[in-house]
XYZ file of C-alpha atoms in Angstrom:
419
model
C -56.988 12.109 16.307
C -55.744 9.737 13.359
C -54.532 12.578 11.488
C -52.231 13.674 14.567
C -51.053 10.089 14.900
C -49.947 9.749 10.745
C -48.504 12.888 9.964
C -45.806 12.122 12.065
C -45.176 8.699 10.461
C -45.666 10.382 7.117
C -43.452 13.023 7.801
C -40.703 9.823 9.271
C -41.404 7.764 5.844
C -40.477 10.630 3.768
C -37.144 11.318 5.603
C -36.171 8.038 4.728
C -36.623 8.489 1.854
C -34.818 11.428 1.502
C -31.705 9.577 2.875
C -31.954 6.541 1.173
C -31.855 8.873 -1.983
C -28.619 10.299 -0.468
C -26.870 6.763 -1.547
C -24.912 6.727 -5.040
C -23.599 3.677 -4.796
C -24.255 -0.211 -3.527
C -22.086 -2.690 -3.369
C -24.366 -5.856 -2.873
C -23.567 -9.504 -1.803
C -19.902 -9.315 -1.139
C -17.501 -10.938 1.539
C -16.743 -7.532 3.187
C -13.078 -7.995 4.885
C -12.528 -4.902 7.314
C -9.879 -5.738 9.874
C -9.730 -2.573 11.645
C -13.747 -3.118 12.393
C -13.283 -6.815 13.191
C -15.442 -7.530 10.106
C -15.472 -10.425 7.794
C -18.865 -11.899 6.711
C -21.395 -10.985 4.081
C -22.471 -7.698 3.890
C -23.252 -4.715 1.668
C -21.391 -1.427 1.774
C -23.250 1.925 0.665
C -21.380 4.641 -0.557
C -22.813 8.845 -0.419
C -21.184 11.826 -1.535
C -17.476 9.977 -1.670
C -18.321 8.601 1.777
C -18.709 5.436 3.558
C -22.933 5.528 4.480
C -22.965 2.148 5.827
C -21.950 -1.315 6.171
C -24.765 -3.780 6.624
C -26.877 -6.461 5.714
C -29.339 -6.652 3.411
C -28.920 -3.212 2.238
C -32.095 -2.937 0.040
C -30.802 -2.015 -3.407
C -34.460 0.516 -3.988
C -32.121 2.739 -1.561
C -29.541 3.126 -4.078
C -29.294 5.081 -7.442
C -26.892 2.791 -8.534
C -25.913 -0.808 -7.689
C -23.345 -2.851 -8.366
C -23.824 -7.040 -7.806
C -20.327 -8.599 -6.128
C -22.027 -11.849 -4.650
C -18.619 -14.266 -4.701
C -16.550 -11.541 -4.502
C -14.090 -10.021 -1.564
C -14.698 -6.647 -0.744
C -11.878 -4.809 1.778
C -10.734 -0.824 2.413
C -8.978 0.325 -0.730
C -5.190 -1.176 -0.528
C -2.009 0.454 0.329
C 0.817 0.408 -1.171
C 3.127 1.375 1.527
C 6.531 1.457 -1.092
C 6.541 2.445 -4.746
C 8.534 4.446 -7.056
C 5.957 7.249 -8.559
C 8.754 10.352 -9.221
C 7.775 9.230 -12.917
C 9.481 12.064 -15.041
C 12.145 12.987 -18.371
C 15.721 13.833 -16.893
C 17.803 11.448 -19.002
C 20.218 11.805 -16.160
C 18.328 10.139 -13.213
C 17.755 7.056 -11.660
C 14.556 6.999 -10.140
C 13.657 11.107 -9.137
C 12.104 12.641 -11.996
C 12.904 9.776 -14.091
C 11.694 7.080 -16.213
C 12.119 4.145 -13.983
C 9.318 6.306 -11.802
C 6.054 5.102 -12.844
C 3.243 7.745 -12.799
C 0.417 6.645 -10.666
C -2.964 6.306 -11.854
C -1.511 3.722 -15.015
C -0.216 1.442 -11.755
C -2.463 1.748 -8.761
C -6.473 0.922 -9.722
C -5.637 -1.699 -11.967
C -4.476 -3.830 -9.237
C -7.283 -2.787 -6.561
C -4.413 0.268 -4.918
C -6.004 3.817 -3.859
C -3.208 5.235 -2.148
C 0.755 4.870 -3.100
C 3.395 5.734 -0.579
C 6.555 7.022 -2.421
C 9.202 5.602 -0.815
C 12.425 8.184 -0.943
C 12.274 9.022 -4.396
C 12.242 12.736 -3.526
C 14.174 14.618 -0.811
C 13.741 17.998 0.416
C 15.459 19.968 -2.520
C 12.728 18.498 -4.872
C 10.219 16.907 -3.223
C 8.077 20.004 -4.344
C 8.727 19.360 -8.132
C 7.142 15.863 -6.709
C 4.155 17.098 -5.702
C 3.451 19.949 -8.310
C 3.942 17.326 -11.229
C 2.836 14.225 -9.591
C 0.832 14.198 -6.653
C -1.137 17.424 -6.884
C -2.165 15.773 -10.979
C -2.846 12.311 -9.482
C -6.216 10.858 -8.727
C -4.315 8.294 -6.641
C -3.784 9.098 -3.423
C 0.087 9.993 -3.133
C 1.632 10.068 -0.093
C 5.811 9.835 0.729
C 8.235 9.328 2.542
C 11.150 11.572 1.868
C 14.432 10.819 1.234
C 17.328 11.643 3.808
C 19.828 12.727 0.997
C 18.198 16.055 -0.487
C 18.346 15.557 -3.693
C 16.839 11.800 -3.585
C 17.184 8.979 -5.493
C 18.956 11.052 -8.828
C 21.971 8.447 -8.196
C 23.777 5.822 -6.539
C 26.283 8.206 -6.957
C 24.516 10.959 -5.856
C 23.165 9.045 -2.897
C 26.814 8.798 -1.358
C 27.049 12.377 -0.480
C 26.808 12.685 2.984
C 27.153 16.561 2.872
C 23.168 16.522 1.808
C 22.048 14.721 4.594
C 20.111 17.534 5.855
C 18.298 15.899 9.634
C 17.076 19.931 10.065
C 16.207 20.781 6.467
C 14.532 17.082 5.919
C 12.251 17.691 8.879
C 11.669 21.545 8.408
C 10.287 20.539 5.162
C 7.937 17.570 6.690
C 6.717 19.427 9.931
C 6.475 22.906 8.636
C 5.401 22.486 5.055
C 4.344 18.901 4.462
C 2.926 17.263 7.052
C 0.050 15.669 5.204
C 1.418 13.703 2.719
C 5.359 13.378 4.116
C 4.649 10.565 6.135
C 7.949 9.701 7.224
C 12.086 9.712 5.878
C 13.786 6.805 3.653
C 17.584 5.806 4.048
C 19.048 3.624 0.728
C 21.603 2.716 -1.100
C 24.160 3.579 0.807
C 27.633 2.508 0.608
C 29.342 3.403 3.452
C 28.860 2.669 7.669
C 25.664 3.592 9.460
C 25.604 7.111 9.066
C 22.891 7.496 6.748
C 20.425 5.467 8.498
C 21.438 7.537 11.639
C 20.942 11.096 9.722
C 17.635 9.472 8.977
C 16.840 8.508 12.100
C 18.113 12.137 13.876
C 15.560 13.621 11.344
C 12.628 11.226 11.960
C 13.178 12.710 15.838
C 12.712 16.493 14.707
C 9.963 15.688 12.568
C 8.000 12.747 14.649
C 8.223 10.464 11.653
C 8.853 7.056 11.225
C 11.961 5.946 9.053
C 12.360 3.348 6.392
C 15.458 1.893 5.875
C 16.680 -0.250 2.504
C 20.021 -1.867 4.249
C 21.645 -2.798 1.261
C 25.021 -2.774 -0.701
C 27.700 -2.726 1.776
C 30.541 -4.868 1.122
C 30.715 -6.784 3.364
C 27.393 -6.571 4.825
C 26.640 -4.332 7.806
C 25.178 -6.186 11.015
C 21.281 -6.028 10.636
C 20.792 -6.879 14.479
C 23.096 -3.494 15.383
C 20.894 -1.538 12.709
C 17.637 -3.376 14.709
C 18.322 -2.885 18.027
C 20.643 -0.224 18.357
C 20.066 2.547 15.652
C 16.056 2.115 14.648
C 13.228 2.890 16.409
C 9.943 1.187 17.528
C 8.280 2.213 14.499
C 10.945 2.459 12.258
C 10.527 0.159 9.223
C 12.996 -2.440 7.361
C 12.061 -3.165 3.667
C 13.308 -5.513 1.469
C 12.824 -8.039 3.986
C 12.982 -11.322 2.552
C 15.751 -10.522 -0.042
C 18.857 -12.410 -0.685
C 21.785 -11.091 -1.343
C 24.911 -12.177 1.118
C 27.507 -10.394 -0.123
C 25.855 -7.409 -0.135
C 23.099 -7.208 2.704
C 22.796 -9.767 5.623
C 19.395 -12.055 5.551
C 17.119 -12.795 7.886
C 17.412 -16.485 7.234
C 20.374 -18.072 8.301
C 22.483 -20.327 5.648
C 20.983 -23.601 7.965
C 17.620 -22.289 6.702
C 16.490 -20.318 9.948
C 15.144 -17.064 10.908
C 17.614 -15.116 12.965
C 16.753 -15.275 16.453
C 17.107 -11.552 17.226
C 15.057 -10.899 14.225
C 12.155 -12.164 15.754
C 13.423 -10.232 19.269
C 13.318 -6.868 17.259
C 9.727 -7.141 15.490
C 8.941 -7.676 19.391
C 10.337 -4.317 19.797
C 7.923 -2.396 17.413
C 10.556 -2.947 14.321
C 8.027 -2.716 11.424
C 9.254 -5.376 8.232
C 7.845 -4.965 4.849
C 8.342 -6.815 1.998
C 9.231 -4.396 -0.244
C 8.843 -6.766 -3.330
C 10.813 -4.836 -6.501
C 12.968 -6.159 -9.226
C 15.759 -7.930 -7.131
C 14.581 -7.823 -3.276
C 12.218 -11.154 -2.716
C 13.633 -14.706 -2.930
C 12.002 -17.676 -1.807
C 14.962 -18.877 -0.370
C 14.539 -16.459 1.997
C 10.540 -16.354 2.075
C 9.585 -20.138 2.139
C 11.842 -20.590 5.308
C 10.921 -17.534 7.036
C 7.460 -17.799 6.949
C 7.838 -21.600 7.575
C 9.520 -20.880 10.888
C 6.423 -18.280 11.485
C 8.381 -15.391 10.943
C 5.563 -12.942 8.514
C 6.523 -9.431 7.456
C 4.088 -6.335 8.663
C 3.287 -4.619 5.444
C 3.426 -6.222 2.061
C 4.125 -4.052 -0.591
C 5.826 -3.772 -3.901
C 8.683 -1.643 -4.653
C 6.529 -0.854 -7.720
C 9.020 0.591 -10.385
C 9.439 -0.020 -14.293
C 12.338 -2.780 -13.722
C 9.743 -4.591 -11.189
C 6.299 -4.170 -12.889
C 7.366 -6.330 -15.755
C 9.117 -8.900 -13.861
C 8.270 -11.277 -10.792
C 6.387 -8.118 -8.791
C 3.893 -7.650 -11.533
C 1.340 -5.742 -9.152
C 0.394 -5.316 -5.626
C -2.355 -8.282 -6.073
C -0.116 -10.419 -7.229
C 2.208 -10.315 -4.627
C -0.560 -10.571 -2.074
C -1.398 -13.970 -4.217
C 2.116 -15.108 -2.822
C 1.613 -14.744 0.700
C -1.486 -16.550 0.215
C 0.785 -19.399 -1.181
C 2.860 -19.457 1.727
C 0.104 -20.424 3.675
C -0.884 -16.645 4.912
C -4.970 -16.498 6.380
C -6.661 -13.919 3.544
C -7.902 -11.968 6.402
C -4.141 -11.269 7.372
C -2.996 -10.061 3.991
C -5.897 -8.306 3.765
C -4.823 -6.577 6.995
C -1.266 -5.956 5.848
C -2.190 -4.165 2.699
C -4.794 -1.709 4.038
C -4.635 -1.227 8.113
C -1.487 -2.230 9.155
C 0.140 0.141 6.495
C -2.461 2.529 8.064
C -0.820 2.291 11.201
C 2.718 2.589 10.444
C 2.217 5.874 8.426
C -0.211 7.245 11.072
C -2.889 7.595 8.741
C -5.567 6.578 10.542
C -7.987 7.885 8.438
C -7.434 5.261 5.915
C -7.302 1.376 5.160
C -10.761 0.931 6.948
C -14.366 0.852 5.619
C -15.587 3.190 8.808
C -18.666 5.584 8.142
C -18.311 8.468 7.164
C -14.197 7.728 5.854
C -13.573 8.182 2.223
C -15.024 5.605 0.169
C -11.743 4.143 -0.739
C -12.832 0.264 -1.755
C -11.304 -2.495 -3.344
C -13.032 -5.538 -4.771
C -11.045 -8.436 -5.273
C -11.859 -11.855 -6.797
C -10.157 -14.884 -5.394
C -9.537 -17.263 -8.168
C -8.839 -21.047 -8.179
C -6.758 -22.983 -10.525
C -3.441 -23.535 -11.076
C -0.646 -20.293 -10.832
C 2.662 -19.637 -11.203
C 4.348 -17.320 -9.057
C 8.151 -16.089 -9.846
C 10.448 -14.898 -7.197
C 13.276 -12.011 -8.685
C 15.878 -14.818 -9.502
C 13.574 -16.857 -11.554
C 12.217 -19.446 -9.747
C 8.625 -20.531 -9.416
C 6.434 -21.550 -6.433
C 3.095 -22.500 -7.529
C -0.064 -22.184 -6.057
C -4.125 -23.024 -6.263
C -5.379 -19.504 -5.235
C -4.230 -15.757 -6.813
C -6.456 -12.605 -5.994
C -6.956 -10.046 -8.902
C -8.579 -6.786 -8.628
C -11.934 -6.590 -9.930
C -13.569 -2.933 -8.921
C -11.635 -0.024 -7.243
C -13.432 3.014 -6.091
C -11.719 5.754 -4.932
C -13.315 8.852 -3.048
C -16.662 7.449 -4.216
C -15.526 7.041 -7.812
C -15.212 3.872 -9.960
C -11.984 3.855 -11.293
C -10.932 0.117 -12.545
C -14.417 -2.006 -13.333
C -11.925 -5.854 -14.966
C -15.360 -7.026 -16.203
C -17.695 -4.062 -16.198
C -19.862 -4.850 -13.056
C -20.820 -1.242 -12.702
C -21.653 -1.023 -16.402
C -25.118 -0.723 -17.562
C -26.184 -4.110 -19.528
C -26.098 -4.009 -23.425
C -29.511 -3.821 -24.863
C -30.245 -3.918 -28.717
C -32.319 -0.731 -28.189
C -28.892 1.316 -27.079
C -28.106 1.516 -31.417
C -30.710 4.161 -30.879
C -29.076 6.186 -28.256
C -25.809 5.889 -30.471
């Protein structure tokens, strides 16, 4: 009778064991920050086969081949950078596609806790497959883009005048037909002239079922943004470089009185999505300070991440979340606008959570306190008592940044023999 009553529990404690050999990878003792699945307490993620296992407490670490201690640390979905520059290439004769002010990916993203890059426009449809063949198909990044409205993308400001390659039906053949896993929407910039850009963009964001993104700068004088909100974009539709100053050629969103706009706040009512959009010249905290001040936050944060904004005030997508922590932005809340909410405006909704069974896409992030200077593009510096750096970032299961080697094993003086 006994023996019918423990082979079954025998045969229950091996399964277990079975599984809990199935995990590669603990993460123990971190402040887990999930705000797609509500969470933010203490809790231990387990990783399997590039996977998500499970997100729990008290995780024991015997279940684990391999475990890595972040007690003190932040743990959240692997970030999103929803606008970069990665068309990283050698034609002497471009500006950003296939060019050096294109960074390539992986020496950009992990380092600053980022496992998936959005491209935003560098490419259109006559060479977005160059793109992918020598960037995104080589990148362990995830590379996604949005595709640029003129067809030969950003070779130019020149270039990027010619209305003649704003192909709506060739832009959208080549994201519904061909693309539609990693073209993730259409970008409209730099363009000189009246609307009809953005509404080439927009006509080809219909076709293909895509949301646009729109950089509404240099015209002289500046075009109305309230037209461009509520009469030409989309509930969807994105505005980037939002808190940039530059009056003479691109109306703010603060008023000269030190005010947000009153229709601006009407059109993020209306499903317009704003992201920050950092780069080398597009975020001022004479626009920033007062905005957010009057309440008025931006959707997405990202970076604009190029050679001539790495270097400068941008520095990395950490840092910049740092700054809307020193505006007085909840952690939880730029945790949410650097992994779901980007999410959500690509319609990826496969990523920026820490769901089981998703790609183990992870980032851990320390929160530092001390003293920190943070520089807006014209200079000027805003300091602060808080800045988030990117300690581990995991992608698809993998460790690919480790700041202070927590996933390393410990240095013992017997190791001279293994060397």
């Amino acid at each position: 009778m006994y023996k019918w009553i423990l082979f079954p529990l025998i045969c229950l404690f091996s399964m277990s064991l079975v599984k809990a050999q199935d995990i590669d990878l603990l993460l123990k003792g971190g402040h887990v920050i999930d705000p797609k699945n509500g969470i933010n307490e203490v809790m231990d993620v387990a990783v399997a086969d590039g996977k998500i296992f499970q997100v729990a407490k008290n995780i024991p670490e015997s279940s684990a081949r391999k475990t890595i201690d972040v007690t003190g640390l932040y743990v959240t979905p692997g970030l999103i950078d929803m606008h970069a520059h990665v068309f990283n290439g050698t034609n002497p004769m471009s500006y950003i596609a296939d060019g050096h002010t294109s960074v390539a990916p992986d020496g950009f993203s992990f380092r600053t806790g980022v496992t998936t890059l959005v491209d935003a426009g560098s490419s259109g449809w006559r060479n977005f497959r160059d793109f992918k063949e020598q960037t995104i198909d080589r990148s362990s990044t995830r590379v996604l883009a949005f595709l640029n409205i003129v067809g030969i993308g950003m070779l130019g400001r020149f270039e990027e005048q010619d209305v003649s390659d704003m192909n709506p039906v060739m832009t959208a053949h080549m994201i519904k037909e061909l693309f539609p896993d990693i073209i993730v929407g259409i970008k409209a910039a730099h363009y000189w002239g009246d609307y009809t850009q953005v509404e080439r963009a927009v006509e080809a964001g219909n076709l293909a079922g895509v949301p646009v993104m729109v950089d509404f700068g240099e015209h002289q004088p500046p075009l109305s943004i309230e037209k461009l909100f509520m009469d030409i974009l989309r509930p969807g539709d994105a505005f980037t470089h939002t808190y940039s100053y530059g009056p003479k050629n691109r109306e703010t969103i603060v008023d000269e009185k030190g005010h947000v706009k009153p229709f601006v706040f009407e059109a993020q009512k209306r499903g317009i999505i704003f992201d920050v959009g950092h780069g080398g010249g597009a975020f001022s905290w004479r626009q920033a300070i007062p905005a957010t001040r009057d309440g008025f936050w931006a959707d997405v944060i990202s970076t604009d991440l190029h050679t001539q904004s790495m270097n400068a005030a941008m520095k990395g997508l950490d840092n910049v979340m740092s700054k809307f922590l020193t505006l007085g932005m909840p952690l939880e809340q730029v945790i949410l606008k650097t992994t779901w909410r980007p999410a959500q405006v690509i319609s990826r909704p496969d990523l920026g959570h820490l769901s089981v069974g998703s790609e183990a896409d992870i980032t851990v992030l320390n929160l530092r306190e001390g003293k920190f200077g943070f520089l807006d593009v014209r200079g000027v510096t805003l300091e602060g008592d808080k800045k988030l750096e990117a300690e581990i970032t995991i992608r698809a299961g993998r460790v690919m940044w480790d700041l202070n080697g927590r996933a390393g094993r410990k240095w013992d003086d017997a190791m001279i023999l293994e060397q």
